[in-house]
mmCIF file of C-alpha atoms in Angstrom:
data_model
loop_
_atom_site.group_PDB
_atom_site.id
_atom_site.type_symbol
_atom_site.label_atom_id
_atom_site.label_comp_id
_atom_site.label_asym_id
_atom_site.label_seq_id
_atom_site.Cartn_x
_atom_site.Cartn_y
_atom_site.Cartn_z
ATOM 1 C CA SER A 1 8.393 -11.385 14.184
ATOM 2 C CA GLN A 2 8.603 -14.869 12.737
ATOM 3 C CA GLN A 3 11.571 -14.144 10.524
ATOM 4 C CA GLY A 4 13.168 -17.259 9.197
ATOM 5 C CA GLU A 5 16.889 -17.544 9.591
ATOM 6 C CA GLU A 6 18.834 -19.941 7.433
ATOM 7 C CA ASP A 7 21.817 -21.876 8.609
ATOM 8 C CA PRO A 8 24.551 -22.089 7.457
ATOM 9 C CA GLN A 9 25.019 -18.732 5.739
ATOM 10 C CA ALA A 10 27.257 -20.372 3.163
ATOM 11 C CA LEU A 11 27.952 -23.963 2.166
ATOM 12 C CA SER A 12 30.417 -25.481 -0.298
ATOM 13 C CA ILE A 13 30.215 -29.173 -1.198
ATOM 14 C CA GLN A 14 31.488 -31.483 -3.908
ATOM 15 C CA GLU A 15 29.228 -32.323 -6.796
ATOM 16 C CA GLY A 16 27.304 -35.472 -6.052
ATOM 17 C CA GLU A 17 27.189 -34.906 -2.308
ATOM 18 C CA ASN A 18 24.058 -34.042 -0.387
ATOM 19 C CA ALA A 19 23.425 -30.498 0.847
ATOM 20 C CA THR A 20 21.404 -29.701 3.934
ATOM 21 C CA MET A 21 20.340 -26.253 5.014
ATOM 22 C CA ASN A 22 18.165 -25.270 7.915
ATOM 23 C CA CYS A 23 15.643 -22.576 8.703
ATOM 24 C CA SER A 24 14.506 -21.475 12.138
ATOM 25 C CA TYR A 25 11.631 -19.143 12.911
ATOM 26 C CA LYS A 26 10.105 -17.561 15.978
ATOM 27 C CA THR A 27 6.306 -17.676 15.999
ATOM 28 C CA SER A 28 3.479 -19.878 14.755
ATOM 29 C CA ILE A 29 3.165 -20.228 11.029
ATOM 30 C CA ASN A 30 0.608 -21.323 8.452
ATOM 31 C CA ASN A 31 3.212 -22.572 6.052
ATOM 32 C CA LEU A 32 6.873 -22.399 5.166
ATOM 33 C CA GLN A 33 8.246 -22.124 1.658
ATOM 34 C CA TRP A 34 11.686 -22.627 0.170
ATOM 35 C CA TYR A 35 12.931 -20.590 -2.783
ATOM 36 C CA ARG A 36 16.062 -20.677 -4.921
ATOM 37 C CA GLN A 37 17.752 -17.657 -6.451
ATOM 38 C CA ASN A 38 20.461 -17.965 -9.030
ATOM 39 C CA SER A 39 22.913 -15.088 -9.247
ATOM 40 C CA GLY A 40 21.267 -11.981 -10.668
ATOM 41 C CA ARG A 41 17.923 -13.695 -11.214
ATOM 42 C CA GLY A 42 14.500 -13.723 -9.599
ATOM 43 C CA LEU A 43 13.455 -16.250 -7.007
ATOM 44 C CA VAL A 44 12.019 -19.619 -7.978
ATOM 45 C CA HIS A 45 9.627 -21.492 -5.733
ATOM 46 C CA LEU A 46 10.794 -24.958 -4.678
ATOM 47 C CA ILE A 47 8.432 -26.390 -2.062
ATOM 48 C CA LEU A 48 5.622 -25.232 0.206
ATOM 49 C CA ILE A 49 5.024 -27.197 3.390
ATOM 50 C CA ARG A 50 2.002 -26.497 5.574
ATOM 51 C CA SER A 51 2.040 -26.435 9.359
ATOM 52 C CA ASN A 52 0.222 -29.779 9.583
ATOM 53 C CA GLU A 53 2.757 -31.520 7.341
ATOM 54 C CA ARG A 54 6.047 -32.984 8.475
ATOM 55 C CA GLU A 55 7.805 -33.878 5.250
ATOM 56 C CA LYS A 56 7.514 -33.250 1.522
ATOM 57 C CA HIS A 57 9.479 -34.420 -1.466
ATOM 58 C CA SER A 58 9.991 -32.984 -4.904
ATOM 59 C CA GLY A 59 12.516 -34.708 -7.131
ATOM 60 C CA ARG A 60 15.901 -34.442 -5.408
ATOM 61 C CA LEU A 61 14.506 -32.124 -2.751
ATOM 62 C CA ARG A 62 13.250 -33.139 0.664
ATOM 63 C CA VAL A 63 11.824 -30.661 3.138
ATOM 64 C CA THR A 64 10.998 -31.363 6.750
ATOM 65 C CA LEU A 65 9.100 -29.207 9.201
ATOM 66 C CA ASP A 66 9.230 -29.490 12.986
ATOM 67 C CA THR A 67 6.739 -27.040 14.436
ATOM 68 C CA SER A 68 7.685 -27.948 18.011
ATOM 69 C CA LYS A 69 11.233 -26.788 17.332
ATOM 70 C CA LYS A 70 10.128 -24.065 14.915
ATOM 71 C CA SER A 71 12.547 -25.287 12.308
ATOM 72 C CA SER A 72 12.677 -26.668 8.793
ATOM 73 C CA SER A 73 15.370 -28.307 6.731
ATOM 74 C CA LEU A 74 15.949 -28.522 2.993
ATOM 75 C CA LEU A 75 17.931 -31.495 1.713
ATOM 76 C CA ILE A 76 19.245 -31.568 -1.841
ATOM 77 C CA THR A 77 20.471 -35.022 -2.771
ATOM 78 C CA ALA A 78 23.087 -35.829 -5.413
ATOM 79 C CA SER A 79 23.974 -32.177 -5.905
ATOM 80 C CA ARG A 80 24.768 -30.767 -9.338
ATOM 81 C CA ALA A 81 26.611 -27.686 -10.522
ATOM 82 C CA ALA A 82 23.269 -26.143 -11.445
ATOM 83 C CA ASP A 83 22.249 -26.255 -7.783
ATOM 84 C CA THR A 84 24.705 -23.444 -7.055
ATOM 85 C CA ALA A 85 22.434 -20.660 -5.841
ATOM 86 C CA SER A 86 21.086 -18.927 -2.762
ATOM 87 C CA TYR A 87 18.281 -20.680 -0.936
ATOM 88 C CA PHE A 88 15.725 -18.808 1.128
ATOM 89 C CA CYS A 89 13.010 -19.918 3.478
ATOM 90 C CA ALA A 90 9.878 -17.817 3.785
ATOM 91 C CA THR A 91 7.372 -18.122 6.587
ATOM 92 C CA GLU A 92 3.736 -17.084 6.590
ATOM 93 C CA GLY A 93 2.369 -16.023 9.980
ATOM 94 C CA VAL A 94 -1.065 -16.778 11.345
ATOM 95 C CA MET A 95 -2.394 -13.268 11.966
ATOM 96 C CA ASN A 96 -5.639 -13.391 9.993
ATOM 97 C CA ARG A 97 -5.645 -11.669 6.606
ATOM 98 C CA ASP A 98 -2.579 -9.657 7.493
ATOM 99 C CA ASP A 99 -0.446 -12.785 7.443
ATOM 100 C CA LYS A 100 3.024 -11.678 6.658
ATOM 101 C CA ILE A 101 5.460 -13.484 4.447
ATOM 102 C CA ILE A 102 8.971 -12.998 5.789
ATOM 103 C CA PHE A 103 12.107 -14.215 4.066
ATOM 104 C CA GLY A 104 15.331 -15.164 5.765
ATOM 105 C CA LYS A 105 18.766 -13.977 4.667
ATOM 106 C CA GLY A 106 19.482 -17.153 2.755
ATOM 107 C CA THR A 107 22.077 -19.867 2.477
ATOM 108 C CA ARG A 108 24.583 -19.477 -0.345
ATOM 109 C CA LEU A 109 25.280 -22.940 -1.751
ATOM 110 C CA HIS A 110 28.291 -23.546 -3.969
ATOM 111 C CA ILE A 111 28.732 -26.884 -5.705
ATOM 112 C CA LEU A 112 32.355 -27.669 -6.452
ATOM 113 C CA PRO A 113 33.165 -29.627 -9.639
ATOM 114 C CA GLU B 1 2.251 -19.040 -19.886
ATOM 115 C CA ALA B 2 4.103 -15.754 -19.506
ATOM 116 C CA GLY B 3 5.759 -15.108 -16.197
ATOM 117 C CA VAL B 4 5.815 -11.957 -14.113
ATOM 118 C CA VAL B 5 7.080 -9.086 -16.228
ATOM 119 C CA GLN B 6 8.970 -6.142 -14.802
ATOM 120 C CA SER B 7 10.384 -3.058 -16.391
ATOM 121 C CA PRO B 8 12.826 -1.536 -16.604
ATOM 122 C CA ARG B 9 15.440 -4.171 -15.756
ATOM 123 C CA TYR B 10 18.003 -1.556 -14.809
ATOM 124 C CA LYS B 11 17.742 2.067 -13.796
ATOM 125 C CA ILE B 12 20.388 4.582 -12.856
ATOM 126 C CA ILE B 13 19.278 7.925 -11.489
ATOM 127 C CA GLU B 14 20.688 10.766 -9.475
ATOM 128 C CA LYS B 15 19.537 11.259 -5.915
ATOM 129 C CA LYS B 16 16.438 13.380 -5.442
ATOM 130 C CA GLN B 17 15.088 12.281 -8.826
ATOM 131 C CA PRO B 18 11.843 10.305 -9.133
ATOM 132 C CA VAL B 19 11.717 6.745 -10.438
ATOM 133 C CA ALA B 20 8.938 4.313 -11.245
ATOM 134 C CA PHE B 21 8.861 0.546 -11.661
ATOM 135 C CA TRP B 22 6.181 -1.394 -13.462
ATOM 136 C CA CYS B 23 4.979 -4.940 -12.914
ATOM 137 C CA ASN B 24 2.595 -7.148 -14.872
ATOM 138 C CA PRO B 25 1.674 -10.248 -12.850
ATOM 139 C CA ILE B 26 0.697 -13.642 -14.141
ATOM 140 C CA SER B 27 -2.799 -13.602 -15.580
ATOM 141 C CA GLY B 28 -5.390 -14.594 -13.013
ATOM 142 C CA HIS B 29 -3.193 -13.985 -9.995
ATOM 143 C CA ASN B 30 -5.061 -11.897 -7.460
ATOM 144 C CA THR B 31 -2.165 -11.244 -5.099
ATOM 145 C CA LEU B 32 0.741 -9.003 -6.026
ATOM 146 C CA TYR B 33 3.832 -8.254 -3.947
ATOM 147 C CA TRP B 34 6.589 -5.687 -4.148
ATOM 148 C CA TYR B 35 9.859 -6.571 -2.427
ATOM 149 C CA LEU B 36 13.159 -4.828 -1.939
ATOM 150 C CA GLN B 37 16.315 -6.948 -1.940
ATOM 151 C CA ASN B 38 19.705 -5.707 -0.885
ATOM 152 C CA LEU B 39 22.859 -7.533 -1.874
ATOM 153 C CA GLY B 40 23.351 -10.681 0.150
ATOM 154 C CA GLN B 41 19.978 -10.362 1.858
ATOM 155 C CA GLY B 42 16.567 -11.902 1.474
ATOM 156 C CA PRO B 43 13.635 -10.029 -0.052
ATOM 157 C CA GLU B 44 11.868 -7.594 2.261
ATOM 158 C CA LEU B 45 8.176 -7.047 1.678
ATOM 159 C CA LEU B 46 7.193 -3.480 0.817
ATOM 160 C CA ILE B 47 3.539 -3.935 -0.045
ATOM 161 C CA ARG B 48 1.038 -6.694 -0.792
ATOM 162 C CA TYR B 49 -2.127 -6.283 -2.838
ATOM 163 C CA GLU B 50 -5.185 -8.483 -2.883
ATOM 164 C CA ASN B 51 -6.784 -7.381 -6.149
ATOM 165 C CA GLU B 52 -6.853 -3.561 -5.941
ATOM 166 C CA GLU B 53 -6.557 -3.384 -2.163
ATOM 167 C CA ALA B 54 -3.257 -2.870 -0.378
ATOM 168 C CA VAL B 55 -3.620 -5.294 2.549
ATOM 169 C CA ASP B 56 -0.114 -4.947 3.947
ATOM 170 C CA ASP B 57 1.923 -1.785 3.393
ATOM 171 C CA SER B 58 3.387 -1.545 6.862
ATOM 172 C CA GLN B 59 6.965 -1.730 5.533
ATOM 173 C CA LEU B 60 6.484 0.842 2.791
ATOM 174 C CA PRO B 61 8.247 4.167 3.555
ATOM 175 C CA LYS B 62 5.238 6.280 2.779
ATOM 176 C CA ASP B 63 7.058 9.586 2.853
ATOM 177 C CA ARG B 64 8.774 8.771 -0.425
ATOM 178 C CA PHE B 65 7.348 5.508 -1.730
ATOM 179 C CA SER B 66 3.952 5.009 -3.280
ATOM 180 C CA ALA B 67 2.303 2.173 -5.132
ATOM 181 C CA GLU B 68 -0.856 1.524 -7.028
ATOM 182 C CA ARG B 69 -2.576 -1.398 -8.639
ATOM 183 C CA LEU B 70 -5.309 -0.094 -10.859
ATOM 184 C CA LYS B 71 -7.988 -2.563 -11.933
ATOM 185 C CA GLY B 72 -6.274 -5.238 -9.896
ATOM 186 C CA VAL B 73 -3.791 -6.192 -12.599
ATOM 187 C CA ASP B 74 -0.645 -4.167 -13.337
ATOM 188 C CA SER B 75 1.119 -2.314 -10.586
ATOM 189 C CA THR B 76 3.493 0.620 -10.334
ATOM 190 C CA LEU B 77 5.913 1.374 -7.527
ATOM 191 C CA LYS B 78 7.255 4.912 -7.317
ATOM 192 C CA ILE B 79 10.001 6.559 -5.334
ATOM 193 C CA GLN B 80 10.103 10.323 -5.085
ATOM 194 C CA PRO B 81 12.631 11.606 -4.288
ATOM 195 C CA ALA B 82 15.159 8.777 -4.454
ATOM 196 C CA GLU B 83 17.951 8.562 -1.901
ATOM 197 C CA LEU B 84 21.321 6.833 -2.093
ATOM 198 C CA GLY B 85 20.082 4.153 0.298
ATOM 199 C CA ASP B 86 17.325 3.160 -2.111
ATOM 200 C CA SER B 87 19.843 1.427 -4.364
ATOM 201 C CA ALA B 88 18.685 -2.185 -4.433
ATOM 202 C CA VAL B 89 16.815 -4.706 -6.541
ATOM 203 C CA TYR B 90 13.050 -4.258 -6.562
ATOM 204 C CA LEU B 91 11.207 -7.509 -7.065
ATOM 205 C CA CYS B 92 7.601 -8.030 -8.023
ATOM 206 C CA ALA B 93 5.840 -11.318 -7.370
ATOM 207 C CA SER B 94 2.342 -12.655 -7.779
ATOM 208 C CA SER B 95 0.393 -15.576 -6.416
ATOM 209 C CA LEU B 96 -2.949 -17.119 -7.155
ATOM 210 C CA ALA B 97 -4.843 -16.010 -4.048
ATOM 211 C CA GLY B 98 -3.078 -14.911 -0.900
ATOM 212 C CA SER B 99 0.149 -15.852 0.765
ATOM 213 C CA SER B 100 -0.698 -19.536 1.212
ATOM 214 C CA TYR B 101 0.192 -20.104 -2.414
ATOM 215 C CA GLU B 102 3.552 -20.146 -4.069
ATOM 216 C CA GLN B 103 4.814 -16.848 -5.346
ATOM 217 C CA TYR B 104 6.117 -16.321 -8.850
ATOM 218 C CA PHE B 105 8.823 -13.696 -9.056
ATOM 219 C CA GLY B 106 9.792 -11.381 -11.836
ATOM 220 C CA PRO B 107 13.451 -10.779 -12.743
ATOM 221 C CA GLY B 108 13.556 -7.555 -10.752
ATOM 222 C CA THR B 109 14.646 -3.995 -11.414
ATOM 223 C CA ARG B 110 18.130 -3.091 -10.288
ATOM 224 C CA LEU B 111 18.119 0.531 -9.132
ATOM 225 C CA THR B 112 21.306 2.510 -8.686
ATOM 226 C CA VAL B 113 21.045 5.942 -7.122
ATOM 227 C CA THR B 114 24.127 8.109 -7.582
#
């Protein structure tokens, strides 16, 4: 399967610092998405990056995709307390209409005051 | 615009009892997903609908789980009978058309089976 696996599993940084988390997957994908989940809440979509894209930005977020290494990274710059959450990558496979969306186990980010 | 609505938010039942979850997706979204999420884990897809058709139910335990999406709008996920291991959060999500679009998630239903 092309399950994404986030790294690290947990990350604690000081407010104002940058946070980087990575996602690796196993097989070819159509796109890769990053989601955030605050404690006890539903997931919120952050960024979708397609297989023919290498980098995308959205506010303080920067996502890169390296299809040769089958990996993606999510960078959050100038972190804030509100960024404390779990972050998941989700990959969509390329198997026709049965493309599967598979989520990783997530990175738990904690922003220290 | 209203988001994805799920009910109930919490449910506590005894094992072997039936339970049903309801989801109302965002208006106009053709694709609807049901996920299961265990504590500390990512969501695991149970079933995906494109309009009324279940296009991916390979991860749905069909001996006890069933789902329907009548008229291609609302959806219901049922478990009968529930087992202790079914305790989890059940998430519903919708997207505009297929899995190449961002998914919008509901708040989930937290199920506890005692």
